[in-house]
PDB file of C-alpha atoms and ligand atoms in Angstrom:
ATOM      1  CA  MET K1165     -29.454 -87.013 192.910  1.00 28.00           C
ATOM      2  CA  SER K1166     -28.608 -86.243 189.366  1.00 32.00           C
ATOM      3  CA  GLU K1167     -25.363 -88.076 188.625  1.00 34.00           C
ATOM      4  CA  GLU K1168     -22.367 -84.870 188.182  1.00 35.00           C
ATOM      5  CA  ASN K1169     -23.510 -84.385 192.400  1.00 34.00           C
ATOM      6  CA  ILE K1170     -22.794 -87.954 192.426  1.00 37.00           C
ATOM      7  CA  THR K1171     -19.236 -87.657 194.865  1.00 47.00           C
ATOM      8  CA  ARG K1172     -17.352 -90.768 195.770  1.00 55.00           C
ATOM      9  CA  ASP K1173     -13.898 -91.032 198.254  1.00 75.00           C
ATOM     10  CA  TRP K1174      -9.848 -91.548 197.167  1.00 74.00           C
ATOM     11  CA  ASP K1175      -8.779 -94.784 196.831  1.00 77.00           C
ATOM     12  CA  PRO K1176      -5.649 -94.880 198.486  1.00 76.00           C
ATOM     13  CA  VAL K1177      -4.508 -97.644 196.779  1.00 74.00           C
ATOM     14  CA  GLY K1178      -5.620 -96.504 193.693  1.00 73.00           C
ATOM     15  CA  TYR K1179      -3.698 -93.257 194.991  1.00 73.00           C
ATOM     16  CA  ASP K1180      -0.682 -95.236 195.274  1.00 74.00           C
ATOM     17  CA  GLN K1181       0.049 -96.591 191.729  1.00 73.00           C
ATOM     18  CA  ASN K1182      -0.535 -93.596 188.820  1.00 74.00           C
ATOM     19  CA  ALA K1183      -0.137 -90.748 191.746  1.00 70.00           C
ATOM     20  CA  ARG K1184       2.768 -91.566 193.820  1.00 74.00           C
ATOM     21  CA  PHE K1185       3.992 -88.875 191.292  1.00 76.00           C
ATOM     22  CA  VAL K1186       2.331 -85.497 193.049  1.00 73.00           C
ATOM     23  CA  SER K1187       4.610 -85.991 195.791  1.00 76.00           C
ATOM     24  CA  ASP K1188       7.196 -86.689 194.925  1.00 78.00           C
ATOM     25  CA  LEU K1189       7.259 -83.820 192.148  1.00 83.00           C
ATOM     26  CA  GLY K1190       6.168 -81.878 196.076  1.00 90.00           C
ATOM     27  CA  GLU K1191       9.633 -81.036 196.055  1.00 92.00           C
ATOM     28  CA  PRO K1192       9.343 -77.419 194.565  1.00 94.00           C
ATOM     29  CA  VAL K1193       7.121 -76.228 196.695  1.00 97.00           C
ATOM     30  CA  LEU K1194       8.486 -77.633 199.781  1.00 97.00           C
ATOM     31  CA  GLN K1195      11.496 -75.458 198.821  1.00 96.00           C
ATOM     32  CA  LEU K1196       9.485 -71.902 198.678  1.00 97.00           C
ATOM     33  CA  LEU K1197       7.647 -73.114 202.346  1.00 98.00           C
ATOM     34  CA  ASN K1198      10.793 -73.243 204.084  1.00 97.00           C
ATOM     35  CA  PRO K1199       9.616 -75.490 206.937  1.00 97.00           C
ATOM     36  CA  LYS K1200      11.791 -74.218 210.173  1.00 97.00           C
ATOM     37  CA  PRO K1201      11.756 -76.477 212.956  1.00 98.00           C
ATOM     38  CA  GLY K1202       9.451 -75.247 215.325  1.00 98.00           C
ATOM     39  CA  GLU K1203       6.829 -74.024 212.897  1.00 98.00           C
ATOM     40  CA  THR K1204       3.380 -74.809 213.524  1.00 98.00           C
ATOM     41  CA  VAL K1205       2.451 -75.793 209.972  1.00 98.00           C
ATOM     42  CA  LEU K1206      -1.665 -76.632 208.258  1.00 98.00           C
ATOM     43  CA  ASP K1207      -0.576 -79.172 205.252  1.00 98.00           C
ATOM     44  CA  LEU K1208      -4.312 -77.995 202.913  1.00 98.00           C
ATOM     45  CA  GLY K1209      -4.734 -80.399 200.706  1.00 97.00           C
ATOM     46  CA  CYS K1210      -2.880 -83.796 202.948  1.00 96.00           C
ATOM     47  CA  GLY K1211      -3.509 -86.262 200.171  1.00 94.00           C
ATOM     48  CA  ASP K1212      -1.619 -89.572 201.446  1.00 91.00           C
ATOM     49  CA  GLY K1213       0.456 -87.763 204.339  1.00 95.00           C
ATOM     50  CA  GLU K1214       3.683 -87.564 202.086  1.00 94.00           C
ATOM     51  CA  LEU K1215       4.876 -84.689 202.030  1.00 96.00           C
ATOM     52  CA  THR K1216       2.815 -83.739 205.842  1.00 97.00           C
ATOM     53  CA  LEU K1217       5.324 -86.264 206.992  1.00 97.00           C
ATOM     54  CA  LYS K1218       8.175 -83.745 205.150  1.00 96.00           C
ATOM     55  CA  LEU K1219       6.871 -80.956 207.267  1.00 98.00           C
ATOM     56  CA  MET K1220       6.705 -83.034 209.883  1.00 98.00           C
ATOM     57  CA  ASP K1221      10.776 -84.380 209.088  1.00 96.00           C
ATOM     58  CA  ALA K1222      11.683 -80.608 209.389  1.00 97.00           C
ATOM     59  CA  GLY K1223      10.756 -80.546 212.519  1.00 98.00           C
ATOM     60  CA  CYS K1224       7.560 -79.147 212.033  1.00 98.00           C
ATOM     61  CA  HIS K1225       4.070 -79.249 214.203  1.00 98.00           C
ATOM     62  CA  ALA K1226       2.317 -80.165 211.331  1.00 98.00           C
ATOM     63  CA  ILE K1227      -1.985 -80.394 211.247  1.00 98.00           C
ATOM     64  CA  ALA K1228      -2.994 -82.306 208.057  1.00 98.00           C
ATOM     65  CA  VAL K1229      -7.035 -81.381 206.721  1.00 98.00           C
ATOM     66  CA  ASP K1230      -7.932 -83.529 203.352  1.00 97.00           C
ATOM     67  CA  SER K1231     -12.145 -82.924 202.416  1.00 96.00           C
ATOM     68  CA  SER K1232     -11.663 -87.962 202.056  1.00 95.00           C
ATOM     69  CA  PRO K1233     -12.519 -89.359 205.151  1.00 96.00           C
ATOM     70  CA  ALA K1234     -10.071 -92.538 202.975  1.00 94.00           C
ATOM     71  CA  MET K1235      -6.862 -90.230 202.635  1.00 93.00           C
ATOM     72  CA  VAL K1236      -7.102 -88.614 206.361  1.00 96.00           C
ATOM     73  CA  ALA K1237      -7.900 -92.797 207.900  1.00 95.00           C
ATOM     74  CA  SER K1238      -4.533 -93.001 205.640  1.00 94.00           C
ATOM     75  CA  SER K1239      -2.566 -90.133 207.001  1.00 96.00           C
ATOM     76  CA  LEU K1240      -3.860 -91.158 210.145  1.00 97.00           C
ATOM     77  CA  ALA K1241      -2.232 -94.612 209.648  1.00 96.00           C
ATOM     78  CA  LYS K1242       1.803 -92.727 209.433  1.00 96.00           C
ATOM     79  CA  GLY K1243       1.144 -90.719 212.794  1.00 98.00           C
ATOM     80  CA  ILE K1244      -0.375 -88.365 211.109  1.00 98.00           C
ATOM     81  CA  ASN K1245      -1.629 -85.414 212.885  1.00 98.00           C
ATOM     82  CA  ALA K1246      -4.946 -85.559 210.566  1.00 98.00           C
ATOM     83  CA  ARG K1247      -8.521 -85.133 209.878  1.00 98.00           C
ATOM     84  CA  VAL K1248     -11.278 -84.690 207.982  1.00 97.00           C
ATOM     85  CA  MET K1249     -12.248 -81.928 206.858  1.00 98.00           C
ATOM     86  CA  ASP K1250     -13.789 -79.550 204.270  1.00 97.00           C
ATOM     87  CA  GLY K1251     -10.654 -76.128 202.412  1.00 98.00           C
ATOM     88  CA  GLN K1252     -13.145 -74.501 201.015  1.00 98.00           C
ATOM     89  CA  HIS K1253     -14.949 -74.529 205.236  1.00 98.00           C
ATOM     90  CA  LEU K1254     -11.616 -73.829 207.700  1.00 98.00           C
ATOM     91  CA  GLU K1255     -12.262 -74.437 211.365  1.00 98.00           C
ATOM     92  CA  PHE K1256      -9.012 -72.718 212.637  1.00 98.00           C
ATOM     93  CA  GLU K1257      -8.079 -69.105 214.161  1.00 98.00           C
ATOM     94  CA  GLY K1258      -5.228 -67.531 213.594  1.00 98.00           C
ATOM     95  CA  VAL K1259      -3.587 -70.330 214.998  1.00 97.00           C
ATOM     96  CA  PHE K1260      -0.117 -71.209 211.894  1.00 98.00           C
ATOM     97  CA  ASP K1261       3.216 -69.849 211.614  1.00 98.00           C
ATOM     98  CA  ALA K1262       2.089 -71.478 208.161  1.00 98.00           C
ATOM     99  CA  VAL K1263      -0.340 -72.536 205.367  1.00 98.00           C
ATOM    100  CA  PHE K1264       1.398 -75.417 202.389  1.00 98.00           C
ATOM    101  CA  SER K1265      -0.645 -76.932 199.623  1.00 98.00           C
ATOM    102  CA  ASN K1266       0.354 -78.847 196.847  1.00 97.00           C
ATOM    103  CA  ALA K1267      -1.871 -80.177 194.465  1.00 96.00           C
ATOM    104  CA  ALA K1268      -4.776 -79.983 196.654  1.00 97.00           C
ATOM    105  CA  LEU K1269      -6.195 -76.370 196.374  1.00 98.00           C
ATOM    106  CA  HIS K1270      -7.333 -77.174 192.104  1.00 97.00           C
ATOM    107  CA  TRP K1271      -9.744 -78.986 193.943  1.00 96.00           C
ATOM    108  CA  MET K1272     -11.970 -76.297 195.699  1.00 97.00           C
ATOM    109  CA  THR K1273     -14.485 -74.457 193.480  1.00 97.00           C
ATOM    110  CA  GLN K1274     -14.407 -71.926 195.789  1.00 98.00           C
ATOM    111  CA  PRO K1275     -11.669 -69.901 195.883  1.00 98.00           C
ATOM    112  CA  LYS K1276     -12.734 -66.735 197.857  1.00 98.00           C
ATOM    113  CA  GLU K1277     -14.152 -69.251 200.961  1.00 98.00           C
ATOM    114  CA  VAL K1278     -10.103 -71.014 200.396  1.00 98.00           C
ATOM    115  CA  ILE K1279      -8.116 -67.999 200.620  1.00 98.00           C
ATOM    116  CA  ALA K1280     -10.681 -66.433 203.906  1.00 98.00           C
ATOM    117  CA  GLY K1281     -10.312 -69.055 205.716  1.00 98.00           C
ATOM    118  CA  VAL K1282      -6.415 -70.193 205.739  1.00 98.00           C
ATOM    119  CA  LYS K1283      -6.194 -65.963 206.084  1.00 98.00           C
ATOM    120  CA  ARG K1284      -7.832 -66.852 209.540  1.00 98.00           C
ATOM    121  CA  ALA K1285      -5.406 -69.666 210.383  1.00 98.00           C
ATOM    122  CA  LEU K1286      -2.961 -67.628 210.101  1.00 98.00           C
ATOM    123  CA  LYS K1287      -1.036 -66.250 213.488  1.00 97.00           C
ATOM    124  CA  PRO K1288      -0.012 -62.274 212.215  1.00 95.00           C
ATOM    125  CA  SER K1289       2.317 -62.881 210.390  1.00 93.00           C
ATOM    126  CA  GLY K1290       1.907 -65.947 208.702  1.00 98.00           C
ATOM    127  CA  ARG K1291       2.514 -67.321 205.046  1.00 98.00           C
ATOM    128  CA  PHE K1292       0.592 -69.907 202.560  1.00 98.00           C
ATOM    129  CA  VAL K1293       2.812 -71.588 200.405  1.00 98.00           C
ATOM    130  CA  ALA K1294       1.302 -73.490 198.175  1.00 98.00           C
ATOM    131  CA  GLU K1295       0.990 -74.896 194.250  1.00 98.00           C
ATOM    132  CA  MET K1296      -1.656 -76.304 192.150  1.00 98.00           C
ATOM    133  CA  GLY K1297      -3.428 -76.897 188.709  1.00 98.00           C
ATOM    134  CA  GLY K1298      -2.720 -73.558 186.610  1.00 98.00           C
ATOM    135  CA  ARG K1299      -4.429 -71.618 184.137  1.00 98.00           C
ATOM    136  CA  GLY K1300      -4.244 -74.246 180.309  1.00 98.00           C
ATOM    137  CA  ASN K1301      -3.571 -77.280 182.639  1.00 98.00           C
ATOM    138  CA  VAL K1302      -3.977 -80.884 181.122  1.00 98.00           C
ATOM    139  CA  VAL K1303      -6.214 -78.440 178.495  1.00 97.00           C
ATOM    140  CA  ALA K1304      -5.948 -80.887 176.178  1.00 97.00           C
ATOM    141  CA  VAL K1305      -7.435 -84.184 178.749  1.00 97.00           C
ATOM    142  CA  LEU K1306     -10.449 -81.188 179.998  1.00 97.00           C
ATOM    143  CA  ALA K1307     -11.254 -80.585 176.172  1.00 97.00           C
ATOM    144  CA  ALA K1308     -12.055 -84.658 174.866  1.00 97.00           C
ATOM    145  CA  LEU K1309     -13.440 -85.926 178.296  1.00 96.00           C
ATOM    146  CA  THR K1310     -15.866 -83.028 177.727  1.00 96.00           C
ATOM    147  CA  LYS K1311     -15.822 -84.050 173.665  1.00 95.00           C
ATOM    148  CA  ALA K1312     -16.817 -87.181 175.091  1.00 94.00           C
ATOM    149  CA  ARG K1313     -19.670 -86.011 176.481  1.00 93.00           C
ATOM    150  CA  GLN K1314     -21.286 -84.051 173.881  1.00 93.00           C
ATOM    151  CA  ARG K1315     -20.885 -86.749 171.933  1.00 91.00           C
ATOM    152  CA  ARG K1316     -23.326 -88.901 174.351  1.00 89.00           C
ATOM    153  CA  GLY K1317     -25.176 -86.129 175.474  1.00 89.00           C
ATOM    154  CA  LEU K1318     -23.319 -85.686 178.976  1.00 89.00           C
ATOM    155  CA  ALA K1319     -23.952 -81.990 180.838  1.00 90.00           C
ATOM    156  CA  PRO K1320     -20.941 -80.954 180.749  1.00 90.00           C
ATOM    157  CA  VAL K1321     -18.954 -81.366 184.141  1.00 92.00           C
ATOM    158  CA  ASN K1322     -15.045 -79.684 185.758  1.00 92.00           C
ATOM    159  CA  PRO K1323     -14.070 -80.799 188.533  1.00 95.00           C
ATOM    160  CA  TRP K1324     -11.500 -78.118 188.810  1.00 97.00           C
ATOM    161  CA  TYR K1325     -10.883 -74.274 188.824  1.00 98.00           C
ATOM    162  CA  PHE K1326      -7.312 -73.429 187.409  1.00 98.00           C
ATOM    163  CA  PRO K1327      -7.380 -69.880 187.880  1.00 98.00           C
ATOM    164  CA  GLY K1328      -4.421 -67.401 185.890  1.00 98.00           C
ATOM    165  CA  VAL K1329      -1.551 -65.495 187.512  1.00 98.00           C
ATOM    166  CA  GLU K1330      -3.259 -62.008 187.220  1.00 98.00           C
ATOM    167  CA  GLU K1331      -6.846 -63.817 189.203  1.00 98.00           C
ATOM    168  CA  TYR K1332      -5.578 -65.918 192.249  1.00 98.00           C
ATOM    169  CA  ARG K1333      -3.498 -62.737 192.333  1.00 98.00           C
ATOM    170  CA  GLN K1334      -6.526 -60.404 192.728  1.00 98.00           C
ATOM    171  CA  LEU K1335      -8.414 -62.250 195.261  1.00 98.00           C
ATOM    172  CA  LEU K1336      -5.078 -63.007 197.674  1.00 98.00           C
ATOM    173  CA  GLU K1337      -4.513 -59.155 197.618  1.00 98.00           C
ATOM    174  CA  GLU K1338      -8.633 -58.870 198.117  1.00 98.00           C
ATOM    175  CA  ALA K1339      -8.161 -61.025 201.948  1.00 97.00           C
ATOM    176  CA  GLY K1340      -5.876 -58.832 202.140  1.00 97.00           C
ATOM    177  CA  PHE K1341      -2.392 -60.339 201.144  1.00 98.00           C
ATOM    178  CA  GLN K1342       0.981 -59.181 199.810  1.00 97.00           C
ATOM    179  CA  VAL K1343       1.954 -61.623 197.201  1.00 98.00           C
ATOM    180  CA  PRO K1344       5.801 -61.362 197.129  1.00 97.00           C
ATOM    181  CA  VAL K1345       6.005 -65.044 194.876  1.00 98.00           C
ATOM    182  CA  MET K1346       3.349 -65.836 191.772  1.00 98.00           C
ATOM    183  CA  GLN K1347       4.322 -68.426 189.084  1.00 98.00           C
ATOM    184  CA  LEU K1348       2.862 -70.656 186.114  1.00 98.00           C
ATOM    185  CA  ILE K1349       5.423 -72.857 185.646  1.00 97.00           C
ATOM    186  CA  GLN K1350       4.683 -75.091 181.842  1.00 97.00           C
ATOM    187  CA  ARG K1351       4.708 -79.028 184.141  1.00 96.00           C
ATOM    188  CA  PRO K1352       4.457 -81.600 181.064  1.00 96.00           C
ATOM    189  CA  THR K1353       4.322 -84.437 183.770  1.00 95.00           C
ATOM    190  CA  VAL K1354       4.930 -88.661 182.778  1.00 95.00           C
ATOM    191  CA  LEU K1355       2.385 -90.346 184.180  1.00 95.00           C
ATOM    192  CA  PRO K1356       3.665 -93.977 185.906  1.00 91.00           C
ATOM    193  CA  GLY K1357       1.257 -95.872 183.737  1.00 91.00           C
ATOM    194  CA  GLU K1358      -1.046 -95.151 180.999  1.00 93.00           C
ATOM    195  CA  LEU K1359      -3.084 -92.210 180.287  1.00 96.00           C
ATOM    196  CA  ARG K1360      -6.230 -94.762 181.829  1.00 94.00           C
ATOM    197  CA  GLY K1361      -5.471 -95.184 185.259  1.00 92.00           C
ATOM    198  CA  TRP K1362      -4.686 -91.012 185.013  1.00 94.00           C
ATOM    199  CA  LEU K1363      -8.197 -90.961 184.206  1.00 95.00           C
ATOM    200  CA  GLU K1364      -9.822 -94.005 186.157  1.00 91.00           C
ATOM    201  CA  THR K1365      -8.211 -92.211 189.580  1.00 90.00           C
ATOM    202  CA  PHE K1366      -8.778 -88.477 188.880  1.00 93.00           C
ATOM    203  CA  ALA K1367     -11.789 -88.201 186.245  1.00 94.00           C
ATOM    204  CA  VAL K1368     -14.357 -89.877 187.479  1.00 91.00           C
ATOM    205  CA  SER K1369     -16.890 -87.808 187.347  1.00 91.00           C
ATOM    206  CA  PHE K1370     -16.445 -87.092 183.125  1.00 93.00           C
ATOM    207  CA  LEU K1371     -16.437 -91.097 183.353  1.00 90.00           C
ATOM    208  CA  ILE K1372     -19.937 -91.343 184.908  1.00 76.00           C
ATOM    209  CA  THR K1373     -22.172 -92.255 182.783  1.00 71.00           C
ATOM    210  CA  ASP K1374     -25.502 -94.610 183.076  1.00 65.00           C
ATOM    211  CA  GLY K1375     -22.676 -97.080 183.967  1.00 61.00           C
ATOM    212  CA  ALA K1376     -22.463 -99.509 180.677  1.00 66.00           C
ATOM    213  CA  GLY K1377     -20.483 -96.334 178.569  1.00 82.00           C
ATOM    214  CA  ARG K1378     -17.311 -96.250 181.191  1.00 86.00           C
ATOM    215  CA  GLU K1379     -15.189 -98.622 179.348  1.00 89.00           C
ATOM    216  CA  GLU K1380     -15.769 -97.190 176.264  1.00 91.00           C
ATOM    217  CA  MET K1381     -14.771 -93.092 177.593  1.00 93.00           C
ATOM    218  CA  ILE K1382     -12.100 -94.196 178.340  1.00 94.00           C
ATOM    219  CA  THR K1383     -10.823 -95.762 175.703  1.00 94.00           C
ATOM    220  CA  GLU K1384     -12.482 -92.998 173.757  1.00 95.00           C
ATOM    221  CA  VAL K1385     -10.382 -90.684 175.136  1.00 96.00           C
ATOM    222  CA  ASN K1386      -7.567 -92.945 175.308  1.00 96.00           C
ATOM    223  CA  GLU K1387      -7.468 -92.895 171.495  1.00 96.00           C
ATOM    224  CA  GLU K1388      -8.138 -88.873 170.556  1.00 96.00           C
ATOM    225  CA  LEU K1389      -4.878 -88.590 172.982  1.00 98.00           C
ATOM    226  CA  ALA K1390      -2.418 -91.083 172.594  1.00 97.00           C
ATOM    227  CA  PRO K1391      -0.750 -89.111 169.169  1.00 97.00           C
ATOM    228  CA  THR K1392      -0.333 -85.866 170.803  1.00 97.00           C
ATOM    229  CA  LEU K1393       0.418 -87.188 174.586  1.00 98.00           C
ATOM    230  CA  CYS K1394       2.231 -90.674 174.381  1.00 97.00           C
ATOM    231  CA  ASP K1395       5.214 -92.105 172.442  1.00 97.00           C
ATOM    232  CA  ASP K1396       6.676 -94.514 170.164  1.00 96.00           C
ATOM    233  CA  SER K1397       7.671 -96.083 173.711  1.00 96.00           C
ATOM    234  CA  GLY K1398       3.502 -96.184 175.430  1.00 95.00           C
ATOM    235  CA  LYS K1399       5.191 -93.406 177.757  1.00 97.00           C
ATOM    236  CA  TRP K1400       2.611 -90.601 178.332  1.00 97.00           C
ATOM    237  CA  THR K1401       3.328 -87.552 178.602  1.00 97.00           C
ATOM    238  CA  VAL K1402       0.639 -85.179 180.318  1.00 96.00           C
ATOM    239  CA  ASP K1403       0.313 -81.126 180.018  1.00 95.00           C
ATOM    240  CA  TYR K1404       0.298 -79.843 183.546  1.00 97.00           C
ATOM    241  CA  VAL K1405       0.787 -76.486 184.367  1.00 98.00           C
ATOM    242  CA  ARG K1406       1.741 -75.318 187.968  1.00 98.00           C
ATOM    243  CA  LEU K1407       0.246 -72.141 189.687  1.00 98.00           C
ATOM    244  CA  ARG K1408       2.777 -71.618 192.075  1.00 98.00           C
ATOM    245  CA  PHE K1409       2.755 -68.636 195.285  1.00 98.00           C
ATOM    246  CA  VAL K1410       3.834 -66.838 198.588  1.00 98.00           C
ATOM    247  CA  ALA K1411       1.012 -65.665 200.084  1.00 98.00           C
ATOM    248  CA  CYS K1412       1.874 -63.164 202.990  1.00 96.00           C
ATOM    249  CA  ASP K1413       0.602 -60.600 206.301  1.00 85.00           C
ATOM    250  CA  SER K1414       2.490 -56.664 205.011  1.00 68.00           C
ATOM    251  CA  PHE K1415       4.239 -57.880 209.028  1.00 57.00           C
ATOM    252  CA  GLY K1416       6.082 -61.026 207.750  1.00 54.00           C
ATOM    253  CA  LEU K1417       7.532 -59.421 204.384  1.00 54.00           C
ATOM    254  CA  ASP K1418      11.723 -59.855 205.226  1.00 51.00           C
TER     255      ASP K1418
HETATM  256  C1  BEZ E  74      -2.775 -81.293 188.800  1.00 81.25           C
HETATM  257  O1  BEZ E  74      -1.946 -81.672 190.139  1.00 81.25           O
HETATM  258  O2  BEZ E  74      -2.799 -80.580 188.500  1.00 81.25           O
HETATM  259  C2  BEZ E  74      -4.347 -82.230 188.659  1.00 81.25           C
HETATM  260  C3  BEZ E  74      -4.085 -83.111 188.520  1.00 81.25           C
HETATM  261  C4  BEZ E  74      -5.127 -83.806 188.740  1.00 81.25           C
HETATM  262  C5  BEZ E  74      -6.755 -83.924 188.419  1.00 81.25           C
HETATM  263  C6  BEZ E  74      -5.893 -82.455 187.997  1.00 81.25           C
HETATM  264  C7  BEZ E  74      -5.355 -81.727 187.381  1.00 81.25           C
END
């Protein structure tokens, strides 16, 4: 197996320390979903299930899926109906009033397969409401990581898909959705700690080297980005850009 193909599961403890803000910042997309008691909702890419719990609190019958066994285990431990499933191969047909997703779709690099699976999973008149990284997301970090690999003669990797407004709208429309809401939002995001924690949590596939160079690479990326992303008090702010949308069957439009 080449080093680019080595994958690893998420670490729920590291995720809790370095990525709690992901679900904390999920409120706007939850509001856009406007979940109603009794609705059956799929949380696509549920992570550790914190937003699935909010769907349940709103009175929804929530089912959560994630490709990470560790994240699904963490969700199950919270009493969530969660299962391991690849979002690019969803196995549901006509069962959901809504499919919801926060900060997960950019990890799914086959968007046509995702959208087709969501369409199949929805009831007629169902809605797909989501937020993901959009074009320009974490561009400074991506550039620094790419340069660090180049300097070592390592092949480029990019595990993320950050589409623009028109690109994703077109994919949704081609699959038969109407798209009443599609926004690209600049959302500089303050990290809970140092960039190192973010890199170790989210940028693992860039850091896979022959093993010895990993620490050096993290230090190099930190040093390169500190002048632009870290303030005098040591607070790191990453250049997040969100793509937020509502897509629905034409019958679902009010
Ligand atoms: C995001 O939520 O936009 C994101 C998180 C980690 C890596 C890349 C993107």
